[in-house]
């Protein structure tokens, strides 16, 4: 082989990644990067400021620490409220989502129009943040646990109905056919053929939503919708940072404990 | 008595499932319908309990035209027509007893059934049915713990618990091995003779059809192309029904265990 | 008439005791809940009948004159979510590797990684925002940081799960080839994980857009700031527009992101 020929073949050797793909990836990369820089600029995010901020962390530590954990007794009632709100909201959402998820499952609801309407409504429900719902319900019902519970119910209803309708869509349809062929009516068919297939996942999803609701109900108080968040809000407004940090740590412990229990139960079920 | 009078069925997508079918199935008969897959066997059997609805003609079950049945009347038709499926169609997560009791749902009020309040009669009937197919020792096992043949026996017990006048079986042995297939067919035959339940079975194994049937109906492309007593049927008849020579896959093989 | 009833099912005493225990605990929880919760329904209903006309019809009649303000705030929300998600997508990579059993062959380190990630996840975004406001002041940057840290918890966990499920045969083959650690990482591991990492990062961006809409309630920028003003001024027409804006933008972003993720995997 002459040198010239070698050179020729080497230019013909294919590149590992096709040129076109390389180009496209590069372009996307730069677009993402540019948008990131732009976003950082717009949100006044800057590393220097963050480093300054970290410097302030020392100050912050002094502000927040030592956290006042002795107020546990004082805030226990509010913490109990928070847990109770999450329990009631999850229970209500768990019951209400049953008809909704049946309507949003295309193997049970064969009427396409009805199915699509329910799906559409559920999607909208899930886009509204729980705190925004809480703001509106606090205005409607006044400060307290009730608006918080309603906000949680509505928000978790959208999520739960979606998760469960997807489970229903994945079930084995054969037993349903058998029930119908033996003269069972719709309610009996659902109860005997759908419920046993969905029940384990249903319980698991309800517990999962309960975890989410605990975390959400913790902060609902920030807008006056009851529970521990309301006390946290006050403490911050009064610059009682050690108290605030104490509350945050207690909230943290609560969330971790409940998530641990719930995860263990869910593992045992499925 | 089941009568098809000029029955045709066109699916919404335009496919013809049945073309001008005329049949009379008499009390106590054990009829086997044979044909290639797609010949309309399933459509024929499923139109009897209106899982699919014939679009033309008249379909009489006990002298009632069922094509107009809806709601309560449809359900009462279905309570007297039991059905057995290829895939057994049990609720896999429920236990055997609950699956068998489900056969009584058509006879049980909605509220009662929601609280599992089946009467003593129903519960002992379900147990007796399990005994008749020799699977009573699995009563509290979950359905998915059983083998295919056992599951099919449970589904026969479910149909027995329904106390039907007719039994439809749609390819009941297609998912089973030869010995189990014969076992299931033997049970069906025995029930047909002991309880005088009119039985219509879809099969595509010609040796099994000849062994168990009183009468054989052959179908091709939605039409009935043969109808006669099993004694008159030979391999030649099947070649005519199938429109091709008989292959090994058309035979189940094995004998009654 | 004699009925031949089936034998009673045999239940192990363990199961019976367990079921009774579960029942008692559940009953206890619900009794505690309903005894403890203090809701004055009469008062609430009374208030609602008074307030209904002042709020609900106005919510459904958005104030379009505020459109440009609301749009600007929504755009800022998206910036916060984007900057935060991207930071998280990168921050989560080392943590994901740390928490993945098959990448970090050290039980202690893996456990520490998993603990860090679940600890982060236990903090609601809003609480993080409150903390960062103290650090950098009440502005969008605090929101960005809250989103970045909050998302790192979930992304790190998802990343580590992706890493734990990769096909190790490829890695083995490369080790046998004599490739060094970095080469294995680039040619053996990265191609397997990149699509899923990206897909999760985009999914998290969807969640972050939703999360960023409320950060303004505690002062961390975005459309939440307007929510607070609208609530203080009882300007429910503007609140209606804000709600509509959130619903539309979140839906559109969800649709786009779902499409992109479908192509990625």
PDB file of N, CA, C and O in Angstrom, chain A residues 146-215:
ATOM      1  N   UNK A 146     -60.048  23.085  57.765  1.00  0.00           N
ATOM      2  CA  UNK A 146     -60.963  22.664  56.706  1.00  0.00           C
ATOM      3  C   UNK A 146     -60.484  23.034  55.299  1.00  0.00           C
ATOM      4  O   UNK A 146     -60.428  22.171  54.419  1.00  0.00           O
ATOM      5  N   UNK A 147     -60.110  24.319  55.058  1.00  0.00           N
ATOM      6  CA  UNK A 147     -59.639  24.638  53.707  1.00  0.00           C
ATOM      7  C   UNK A 147     -58.407  23.833  53.315  1.00  0.00           C
ATOM      8  O   UNK A 147     -58.271  23.433  52.144  1.00  0.00           O
ATOM      9  N   UNK A 148     -57.539  23.565  54.279  1.00  0.00           N
ATOM     10  CA  UNK A 148     -56.359  22.749  53.996  1.00  0.00           C
ATOM     11  C   UNK A 148     -56.763  21.352  53.552  1.00  0.00           C
ATOM     12  O   UNK A 148     -56.251  20.823  52.566  1.00  0.00           O
ATOM     13  N   UNK A 149     -57.717  20.772  54.287  1.00  0.00           N
ATOM     14  CA  UNK A 149     -58.153  19.416  53.948  1.00  0.00           C
ATOM     15  C   UNK A 149     -58.751  19.388  52.543  1.00  0.00           C
ATOM     16  O   UNK A 149     -58.434  18.515  51.733  1.00  0.00           O
ATOM     17  N   UNK A 150     -59.599  20.378  52.254  1.00  0.00           N
ATOM     18  CA  UNK A 150     -60.236  20.380  50.931  1.00  0.00           C
ATOM     19  C   UNK A 150     -59.186  20.516  49.827  1.00  0.00           C
ATOM     20  O   UNK A 150     -59.238  19.827  48.806  1.00  0.00           O
ATOM     21  N   UNK A 151     -58.203  21.398  50.054  1.00  0.00           N
ATOM     22  CA  UNK A 151     -57.153  21.572  49.044  1.00  0.00           C
ATOM     23  C   UNK A 151     -56.407  20.261  48.818  1.00  0.00           C
ATOM     24  O   UNK A 151     -56.156  19.858  47.684  1.00  0.00           O
ATOM     25  N   UNK A 152     -56.084  19.573  49.923  1.00  0.00           N
ATOM     26  CA  UNK A 152     -55.367  18.297  49.802  1.00  0.00           C
ATOM     27  C   UNK A 152     -56.215  17.259  49.076  1.00  0.00           C
ATOM     28  O   UNK A 152     -55.714  16.511  48.235  1.00  0.00           O
ATOM     29  N   UNK A 153     -57.511  17.219  49.418  1.00  0.00           N
ATOM     30  CA  UNK A 153     -58.389  16.227  48.777  1.00  0.00           C
ATOM     31  C   UNK A 153     -58.387  16.445  47.272  1.00  0.00           C
ATOM     32  O   UNK A 153     -58.179  15.510  46.490  1.00  0.00           O
ATOM     33  N   UNK A 154     -58.589  17.684  46.860  1.00  0.00           N
ATOM     34  CA  UNK A 154     -58.693  17.949  45.427  1.00  0.00           C
ATOM     35  C   UNK A 154     -57.388  17.622  44.722  1.00  0.00           C
ATOM     36  O   UNK A 154     -57.367  16.970  43.682  1.00  0.00           O
ATOM     37  N   UNK A 155     -56.282  18.061  45.330  1.00  0.00           N
ATOM     38  CA  UNK A 155     -55.004  17.813  44.673  1.00  0.00           C
ATOM     39  C   UNK A 155     -54.703  16.315  44.591  1.00  0.00           C
ATOM     40  O   UNK A 155     -54.350  15.791  43.534  1.00  0.00           O
ATOM     41  N   UNK A 156     -54.891  15.602  45.713  1.00  0.00           N
ATOM     42  CA  UNK A 156     -54.512  14.182  45.683  1.00  0.00           C
ATOM     43  C   UNK A 156     -55.503  13.355  44.871  1.00  0.00           C
ATOM     44  O   UNK A 156     -55.161  12.297  44.356  1.00  0.00           O
ATOM     45  N   UNK A 157     -56.728  13.861  44.755  1.00  0.00           N
ATOM     46  CA  UNK A 157     -57.721  13.156  43.944  1.00  0.00           C
ATOM     47  C   UNK A 157     -57.245  13.015  42.499  1.00  0.00           C
ATOM     48  O   UNK A 157     -57.333  11.933  41.904  1.00  0.00           O
ATOM     49  N   UNK A 158     -56.702  14.102  41.949  1.00  0.00           N
ATOM     50  CA  UNK A 158     -56.233  14.059  40.570  1.00  0.00           C
ATOM     51  C   UNK A 158     -55.117  13.036  40.396  1.00  0.00           C
ATOM     52  O   UNK A 158     -55.140  12.213  39.479  1.00  0.00           O
ATOM     53  N   UNK A 159     -54.191  13.060  41.342  1.00  0.00           N
ATOM     54  CA  UNK A 159     -53.039  12.152  41.265  1.00  0.00           C
ATOM     55  C   UNK A 159     -53.470  10.696  41.437  1.00  0.00           C
ATOM     56  O   UNK A 159     -53.139   9.820  40.636  1.00  0.00           O
ATOM     57  N   UNK A 160     -54.270  10.463  42.494  1.00  0.00           N
ATOM     58  CA  UNK A 160     -54.681   9.099  42.829  1.00  0.00           C
ATOM     59  C   UNK A 160     -55.530   8.498  41.714  1.00  0.00           C
ATOM     60  O   UNK A 160     -55.318   7.348  41.312  1.00  0.00           O
ATOM     61  N   UNK A 161     -56.470   9.282  41.202  1.00  0.00           N
ATOM     62  CA  UNK A 161     -57.359   8.752  40.162  1.00  0.00           C
ATOM     63  C   UNK A 161     -56.554   8.393  38.921  1.00  0.00           C
ATOM     64  O   UNK A 161     -56.840   7.415  38.242  1.00  0.00           O
ATOM     65  N   UNK A 162     -55.516   9.180  38.638  1.00  0.00           N
ATOM     66  CA  UNK A 162     -54.699   8.865  37.466  1.00  0.00           C
ATOM     67  C   UNK A 162     -53.931   7.555  37.680  1.00  0.00           C
ATOM     68  O   UNK A 162     -53.962   6.650  36.843  1.00  0.00           O
ATOM     69  N   UNK A 163     -53.280   7.446  38.828  1.00  0.00           N
ATOM     70  CA  UNK A 163     -52.505   6.236  39.104  1.00  0.00           C
ATOM     71  C   UNK A 163     -53.391   5.000  39.094  1.00  0.00           C
ATOM     72  O   UNK A 163     -53.045   3.966  38.527  1.00  0.00           O
ATOM     73  N   UNK A 164     -54.576   5.108  39.718  1.00  0.00           N
ATOM     74  CA  UNK A 164     -55.415   3.926  39.836  1.00  0.00           C
ATOM     75  C   UNK A 164     -56.093   3.595  38.512  1.00  0.00           C
ATOM     76  O   UNK A 164     -56.234   2.425  38.159  1.00  0.00           O
ATOM     77  N   UNK A 165     -56.461   4.626  37.748  1.00  0.00           N
ATOM     78  CA  UNK A 165     -57.068   4.309  36.453  1.00  0.00           C
ATOM     79  C   UNK A 165     -56.058   3.592  35.561  1.00  0.00           C
ATOM     80  O   UNK A 165     -56.428   2.705  34.793  1.00  0.00           O
ATOM     81  N   UNK A 166     -54.787   3.935  35.691  1.00  0.00           N
ATOM     82  CA  UNK A 166     -53.772   3.223  34.904  1.00  0.00           C
ATOM     83  C   UNK A 166     -53.652   1.763  35.351  1.00  0.00           C
ATOM     84  O   UNK A 166     -53.468   0.865  34.536  1.00  0.00           O
ATOM     85  N   UNK A 167     -53.771   1.549  36.672  1.00  0.00           N
ATOM     86  CA  UNK A 167     -53.756   0.165  37.169  1.00  0.00           C
ATOM     87  C   UNK A 167     -54.954  -0.604  36.627  1.00  0.00           C
ATOM     88  O   UNK A 167     -54.834  -1.758  36.220  1.00  0.00           O
ATOM     89  N   UNK A 168     -56.110   0.048  36.631  1.00  0.00           N
ATOM     90  CA  UNK A 168     -57.320  -0.637  36.145  1.00  0.00           C
ATOM     91  C   UNK A 168     -57.162  -0.970  34.667  1.00  0.00           C
ATOM     92  O   UNK A 168     -57.551  -2.050  34.220  1.00  0.00           O
ATOM     93  N   UNK A 169     -56.544  -0.071  33.921  1.00  0.00           N
ATOM     94  CA  UNK A 169     -56.390  -0.336  32.491  1.00  0.00           C
ATOM     95  C   UNK A 169     -55.474  -1.532  32.225  1.00  0.00           C
ATOM     96  O   UNK A 169     -55.516  -2.115  31.156  1.00  0.00           O
ATOM     97  N   UNK A 170     -54.644  -1.860  33.213  1.00  0.00           N
ATOM     98  CA  UNK A 170     -53.694  -2.958  32.990  1.00  0.00           C
ATOM     99  C   UNK A 170     -54.209  -4.303  33.497  1.00  0.00           C
ATOM    100  O   UNK A 170     -53.501  -5.291  33.429  1.00  0.00           O
ATOM    101  N   UNK A 171     -55.454  -4.370  34.007  1.00  0.00           N
ATOM    102  CA  UNK A 171     -55.898  -5.640  34.595  1.00  0.00           C
ATOM    103  C   UNK A 171     -56.247  -6.663  33.524  1.00  0.00           C
ATOM    104  O   UNK A 171     -56.416  -6.341  32.356  1.00  0.00           O
ATOM    105  N   UNK A 172     -56.360  -7.913  33.977  1.00  0.00           N
ATOM    106  CA  UNK A 172     -56.760  -9.024  33.122  1.00  0.00           C
ATOM    107  C   UNK A 172     -58.274  -8.927  32.906  1.00  0.00           C
ATOM    108  O   UNK A 172     -59.053  -8.989  33.851  1.00  0.00           O
ATOM    109  N   UNK A 173     -58.686  -8.758  31.650  1.00  0.00           N
ATOM    110  CA  UNK A 173     -60.107  -8.549  31.370  1.00  0.00           C
ATOM    111  C   UNK A 173     -60.897  -9.850  31.291  1.00  0.00           C
ATOM    112  O   UNK A 173     -62.120  -9.847  31.282  1.00  0.00           O
ATOM    113  N   UNK A 174     -60.203 -10.993  31.225  1.00  0.00           N
ATOM    114  CA  UNK A 174     -60.908 -12.262  31.055  1.00  0.00           C
ATOM    115  C   UNK A 174     -61.945 -12.554  32.141  1.00  0.00           C
ATOM    116  O   UNK A 174     -63.061 -12.942  31.817  1.00  0.00           O
ATOM    117  N   UNK A 175     -61.602 -12.376  33.426  1.00  0.00           N
ATOM    118  CA  UNK A 175     -62.611 -12.660  34.451  1.00  0.00           C
ATOM    119  C   UNK A 175     -63.862 -11.793  34.300  1.00  0.00           C
ATOM    120  O   UNK A 175     -64.962 -12.243  34.588  1.00  0.00           O
ATOM    121  N   UNK A 176     -63.683 -10.567  33.806  1.00  0.00           N
ATOM    122  CA  UNK A 176     -64.848  -9.698  33.627  1.00  0.00           C
ATOM    123  C   UNK A 176     -65.815 -10.305  32.628  1.00  0.00           C
ATOM    124  O   UNK A 176     -67.034 -10.297  32.819  1.00  0.00           O
ATOM    125  N   UNK A 177     -65.227 -10.854  31.561  1.00  0.00           N
ATOM    126  CA  UNK A 177     -66.047 -11.485  30.543  1.00  0.00           C
ATOM    127  C   UNK A 177     -66.804 -12.666  31.140  1.00  0.00           C
ATOM    128  O   UNK A 177     -68.000 -12.848  30.892  1.00  0.00           O
ATOM    129  N   UNK A 178     -66.088 -13.450  31.971  1.00  0.00           N
ATOM    130  CA  UNK A 178     -66.724 -14.608  32.584  1.00  0.00           C
ATOM    131  C   UNK A 178     -67.883 -14.198  33.487  1.00  0.00           C
ATOM    132  O   UNK A 178     -68.948 -14.804  33.462  1.00  0.00           O
ATOM    133  N   UNK A 179     -67.674 -13.129  34.265  1.00  0.00           N
ATOM    134  CA  UNK A 179     -68.740 -12.660  35.169  1.00  0.00           C
ATOM    135  C   UNK A 179     -69.948 -12.213  34.368  1.00  0.00           C
ATOM    136  O   UNK A 179     -71.084 -12.542  34.677  1.00  0.00           O
ATOM    137  N   UNK A 180     -69.667 -11.427  33.316  1.00  0.00           N
ATOM    138  CA  UNK A 180     -70.776 -10.944  32.499  1.00  0.00           C
ATOM    139  C   UNK A 180     -71.518 -12.109  31.866  1.00  0.00           C
ATOM    140  O   UNK A 180     -72.742 -12.135  31.822  1.00  0.00           O
ATOM    141  N   UNK A 181     -70.763 -13.115  31.397  1.00  0.00           N
ATOM    142  CA  UNK A 181     -71.389 -14.263  30.746  1.00  0.00           C
ATOM    143  C   UNK A 181     -72.214 -15.076  31.721  1.00  0.00           C
ATOM    144  O   UNK A 181     -73.099 -15.814  31.313  1.00  0.00           O
ATOM    145  N   UNK A 182     -71.949 -14.937  33.040  1.00  0.00           N
ATOM    146  CA  UNK A 182     -72.747 -15.709  33.987  1.00  0.00           C
ATOM    147  C   UNK A 182     -73.920 -14.897  34.518  1.00  0.00           C
ATOM    148  O   UNK A 182     -74.612 -15.318  35.426  1.00  0.00           O
ATOM    149  N   UNK A 183     -74.139 -13.710  33.965  1.00  0.00           N
ATOM    150  CA  UNK A 183     -75.321 -12.933  34.325  1.00  0.00           C
ATOM    151  C   UNK A 183     -75.119 -11.960  35.461  1.00  0.00           C
ATOM    152  O   UNK A 183     -76.078 -11.445  36.017  1.00  0.00           O
ATOM    153  N   UNK A 184     -73.860 -11.690  35.843  1.00  0.00           N
ATOM    154  CA  UNK A 184     -73.622 -10.716  36.901  1.00  0.00           C
ATOM    155  C   UNK A 184     -73.852  -9.306  36.361  1.00  0.00           C
ATOM    156  O   UNK A 184     -73.604  -9.051  35.188  1.00  0.00           O
ATOM    157  N   UNK A 185     -74.333  -8.403  37.213  1.00  0.00           N
ATOM    158  CA  UNK A 185     -74.523  -7.029  36.741  1.00  0.00           C
ATOM    159  C   UNK A 185     -73.220  -6.238  36.876  1.00  0.00           C
ATOM    160  O   UNK A 185     -72.221  -6.748  37.376  1.00  0.00           O
ATOM    161  N   UNK A 186     -73.256  -4.980  36.446  1.00  0.00           N
ATOM    162  CA  UNK A 186     -72.010  -4.203  36.376  1.00  0.00           C
ATOM    163  C   UNK A 186     -71.335  -4.073  37.735  1.00  0.00           C
ATOM    164  O   UNK A 186     -70.124  -4.265  37.855  1.00  0.00           O
ATOM    165  N   UNK A 187     -72.123  -3.751  38.756  1.00  0.00           N
ATOM    166  CA  UNK A 187     -71.532  -3.552  40.087  1.00  0.00           C
ATOM    167  C   UNK A 187     -70.904  -4.845  40.588  1.00  0.00           C
ATOM    168  O   UNK A 187     -69.788  -4.861  41.100  1.00  0.00           O
ATOM    169  N   UNK A 188     -71.624  -5.968  40.397  1.00  0.00           N
ATOM    170  CA  UNK A 188     -71.071  -7.258  40.829  1.00  0.00           C
ATOM    171  C   UNK A 188     -69.795  -7.580  40.061  1.00  0.00           C
ATOM    172  O   UNK A 188     -68.822  -8.064  40.634  1.00  0.00           O
ATOM    173  N   UNK A 189     -69.806  -7.303  38.759  1.00  0.00           N
ATOM    174  CA  UNK A 189     -68.623  -7.585  37.943  1.00  0.00           C
ATOM    175  C   UNK A 189     -67.425  -6.803  38.457  1.00  0.00           C
ATOM    176  O   UNK A 189     -66.332  -7.344  38.627  1.00  0.00           O
ATOM    177  N   UNK A 190     -67.635  -5.522  38.728  1.00  0.00           N
ATOM    178  CA  UNK A 190     -66.532  -4.700  39.226  1.00  0.00           C
ATOM    179  C   UNK A 190     -66.050  -5.229  40.568  1.00  0.00           C
ATOM    180  O   UNK A 190     -64.855  -5.407  40.802  1.00  0.00           O
ATOM    181  N   UNK A 191     -67.005  -5.550  41.438  1.00  0.00           N
ATOM    182  CA  UNK A 191     -66.627  -5.952  42.795  1.00  0.00           C
ATOM    183  C   UNK A 191     -65.900  -7.290  42.803  1.00  0.00           C
ATOM    184  O   UNK A 191     -64.970  -7.492  43.566  1.00  0.00           O
ATOM    185  N   UNK A 192     -66.332  -8.221  41.943  1.00  0.00           N
ATOM    186  CA  UNK A 192     -65.724  -9.550  41.975  1.00  0.00           C
ATOM    187  C   UNK A 192     -64.538  -9.710  41.039  1.00  0.00           C
ATOM    188  O   UNK A 192     -63.676 -10.543  41.276  1.00  0.00           O
ATOM    189  N   UNK A 193     -64.476  -8.968  39.952  1.00  0.00           N
ATOM    190  CA  UNK A 193     -63.404  -9.189  38.985  1.00  0.00           C
ATOM    191  C   UNK A 193     -62.379  -8.057  38.971  1.00  0.00           C
ATOM    192  O   UNK A 193     -61.207  -8.295  38.738  1.00  0.00           O
ATOM    193  N   UNK A 194     -62.803  -6.820  39.228  1.00  0.00           N
ATOM    194  CA  UNK A 194     -61.845  -5.708  39.176  1.00  0.00           C
ATOM    195  C   UNK A 194     -61.200  -5.492  40.541  1.00  0.00           C
ATOM    196  O   UNK A 194     -59.977  -5.441  40.658  1.00  0.00           O
ATOM    197  N   UNK A 195     -62.012  -5.413  41.590  1.00  0.00           N
ATOM    198  CA  UNK A 195     -61.495  -5.067  42.916  1.00  0.00           C
ATOM    199  C   UNK A 195     -60.352  -5.984  43.376  1.00  0.00           C
ATOM    200  O   UNK A 195     -59.306  -5.481  43.781  1.00  0.00           O
ATOM    201  N   UNK A 196     -60.506  -7.333  43.300  1.00  0.00           N
ATOM    202  CA  UNK A 196     -59.391  -8.152  43.787  1.00  0.00           C
ATOM    203  C   UNK A 196     -58.093  -7.900  43.017  1.00  0.00           C
ATOM    204  O   UNK A 196     -57.009  -8.002  43.578  1.00  0.00           O
ATOM    205  N   UNK A 197     -58.204  -7.553  41.744  1.00  0.00           N
ATOM    206  CA  UNK A 197     -56.995  -7.335  40.948  1.00  0.00           C
ATOM    207  C   UNK A 197     -56.329  -6.007  41.263  1.00  0.00           C
ATOM    208  O   UNK A 197     -55.133  -5.846  41.078  1.00  0.00           O
ATOM    209  N   UNK A 198     -57.133  -5.030  41.701  1.00  0.00           N
ATOM    210  CA  UNK A 198     -56.599  -3.681  41.885  1.00  0.00           C
ATOM    211  C   UNK A 198     -56.222  -3.392  43.337  1.00  0.00           C
ATOM    212  O   UNK A 198     -55.387  -2.544  43.602  1.00  0.00           O
ATOM    213  N   UNK A 199     -56.820  -4.145  44.261  1.00  0.00           N
ATOM    214  CA  UNK A 199     -56.712  -3.798  45.680  1.00  0.00           C
ATOM    215  C   UNK A 199     -55.278  -3.602  46.200  1.00  0.00           C
ATOM    216  O   UNK A 199     -55.017  -2.601  46.870  1.00  0.00           O
ATOM    217  N   UNK A 200     -54.342  -4.507  45.912  1.00  0.00           N
ATOM    218  CA  UNK A 200     -52.996  -4.281  46.463  1.00  0.00           C
ATOM    219  C   UNK A 200     -52.371  -2.968  45.986  1.00  0.00           C
ATOM    220  O   UNK A 200     -51.848  -2.199  46.795  1.00  0.00           O
ATOM    221  N   UNK A 201     -52.471  -2.705  44.678  1.00  0.00           N
ATOM    222  CA  UNK A 201     -51.907  -1.446  44.168  1.00  0.00           C
ATOM    223  C   UNK A 201     -52.670  -0.245  44.720  1.00  0.00           C
ATOM    224  O   UNK A 201     -52.075   0.777  45.011  1.00  0.00           O
ATOM    225  N   UNK A 202     -53.972  -0.396  44.847  1.00  0.00           N
ATOM    226  CA  UNK A 202     -54.783   0.690  45.385  1.00  0.00           C
ATOM    227  C   UNK A 202     -54.259   1.088  46.766  1.00  0.00           C
ATOM    228  O   UNK A 202     -53.978   2.258  47.025  1.00  0.00           O
ATOM    229  N   UNK A 203     -54.077   0.090  47.632  1.00  0.00           N
ATOM    230  CA  UNK A 203     -53.597   0.382  48.980  1.00  0.00           C
ATOM    231  C   UNK A 203     -52.226   1.044  48.926  1.00  0.00           C
ATOM    232  O   UNK A 203     -51.963   2.020  49.632  1.00  0.00           O
ATOM    233  N   UNK A 204     -51.365   0.514  48.065  1.00  0.00           N
ATOM    234  CA  UNK A 204     -50.029   1.061  47.958  1.00  0.00           C
ATOM    235  C   UNK A 204     -50.046   2.520  47.499  1.00  0.00           C
ATOM    236  O   UNK A 204     -49.357   3.369  48.045  1.00  0.00           O
ATOM    237  N   UNK A 205     -50.878   2.812  46.508  1.00  0.00           N
ATOM    238  CA  UNK A 205     -50.958   4.190  46.002  1.00  0.00           C
ATOM    239  C   UNK A 205     -51.560   5.128  47.044  1.00  0.00           C
ATOM    240  O   UNK A 205     -51.144   6.276  47.156  1.00  0.00           O
ATOM    241  N   UNK A 206     -52.548   4.634  47.797  1.00  0.00           N
ATOM    242  CA  UNK A 206     -53.141   5.486  48.828  1.00  0.00           C
ATOM    243  C   UNK A 206     -52.078   5.864  49.858  1.00  0.00           C
ATOM    244  O   UNK A 206     -51.980   7.018  50.273  1.00  0.00           O
ATOM    245  N   UNK A 207     -51.249   4.880  50.230  1.00  0.00           N
ATOM    246  CA  UNK A 207     -50.186   5.181  51.189  1.00  0.00           C
ATOM    247  C   UNK A 207     -49.182   6.178  50.600  1.00  0.00           C
ATOM    248  O   UNK A 207     -48.710   7.075  51.287  1.00  0.00           O
ATOM    249  N   UNK A 208     -48.873   5.992  49.319  1.00  0.00           N
ATOM    250  CA  UNK A 208     -47.948   6.905  48.643  1.00  0.00           C
ATOM    251  C   UNK A 208     -48.505   8.328  48.660  1.00  0.00           C
ATOM    252  O   UNK A 208     -47.790   9.290  48.975  1.00  0.00           O
ATOM    253  N   UNK A 209     -49.796   8.449  48.360  1.00  0.00           N
ATOM    254  CA  UNK A 209     -50.424   9.768  48.370  1.00  0.00           C
ATOM    255  C   UNK A 209     -50.462  10.317  49.795  1.00  0.00           C
ATOM    256  O   UNK A 209     -50.354  11.529  50.005  1.00  0.00           O
ATOM    257  N   UNK A 210     -50.584   9.432  50.774  1.00  0.00           N
ATOM    258  CA  UNK A 210     -50.547   9.881  52.162  1.00  0.00           C
ATOM    259  C   UNK A 210     -49.193  10.521  52.472  1.00  0.00           C
ATOM    260  O   UNK A 210     -49.121  11.581  53.091  1.00  0.00           O
ATOM    261  N   UNK A 211     -48.111   9.899  51.997  1.00  0.00           N
ATOM    262  CA  UNK A 211     -46.782  10.491  52.171  1.00  0.00           C
ATOM    263  C   UNK A 211     -46.748  11.897  51.572  1.00  0.00           C
ATOM    264  O   UNK A 211     -46.265  12.846  52.192  1.00  0.00           O
ATOM    265  N   UNK A 212     -47.251  12.008  50.342  1.00  0.00           N
ATOM    266  CA  UNK A 212     -47.253  13.307  49.673  1.00  0.00           C
ATOM    267  C   UNK A 212     -48.095  14.302  50.469  1.00  0.00           C
ATOM    268  O   UNK A 212     -47.709  15.458  50.655  1.00  0.00           O
ATOM    269  N   UNK A 213     -49.243  13.836  50.967  1.00  0.00           N
ATOM    270  CA  UNK A 213     -50.131  14.730  51.705  1.00  0.00           C
ATOM    271  C   UNK A 213     -49.523  15.207  53.014  1.00  0.00           C
ATOM    272  O   UNK A 213     -49.760  16.337  53.437  1.00  0.00           O
ATOM    273  N   UNK A 214     -48.754  14.345  53.669  1.00  0.00           N
ATOM    274  CA  UNK A 214     -48.078  14.775  54.901  1.00  0.00           C
ATOM    275  C   UNK A 214     -47.133  15.926  54.581  1.00  0.00           C
ATOM    276  O   UNK A 214     -47.150  16.981  55.226  1.00  0.00           O
ATOM    277  N   UNK A 215     -46.344  15.758  53.517  1.00  0.00           N
ATOM    278  CA  UNK A 215     -45.395  16.801  53.155  1.00  0.00           C
ATOM    279  C   UNK A 215     -46.134  18.088  52.752  1.00  0.00           C
ATOM    280  O   UNK A 215     -45.698  19.184  53.060  1.00  0.00           O
TER     281      UNK A 215
END
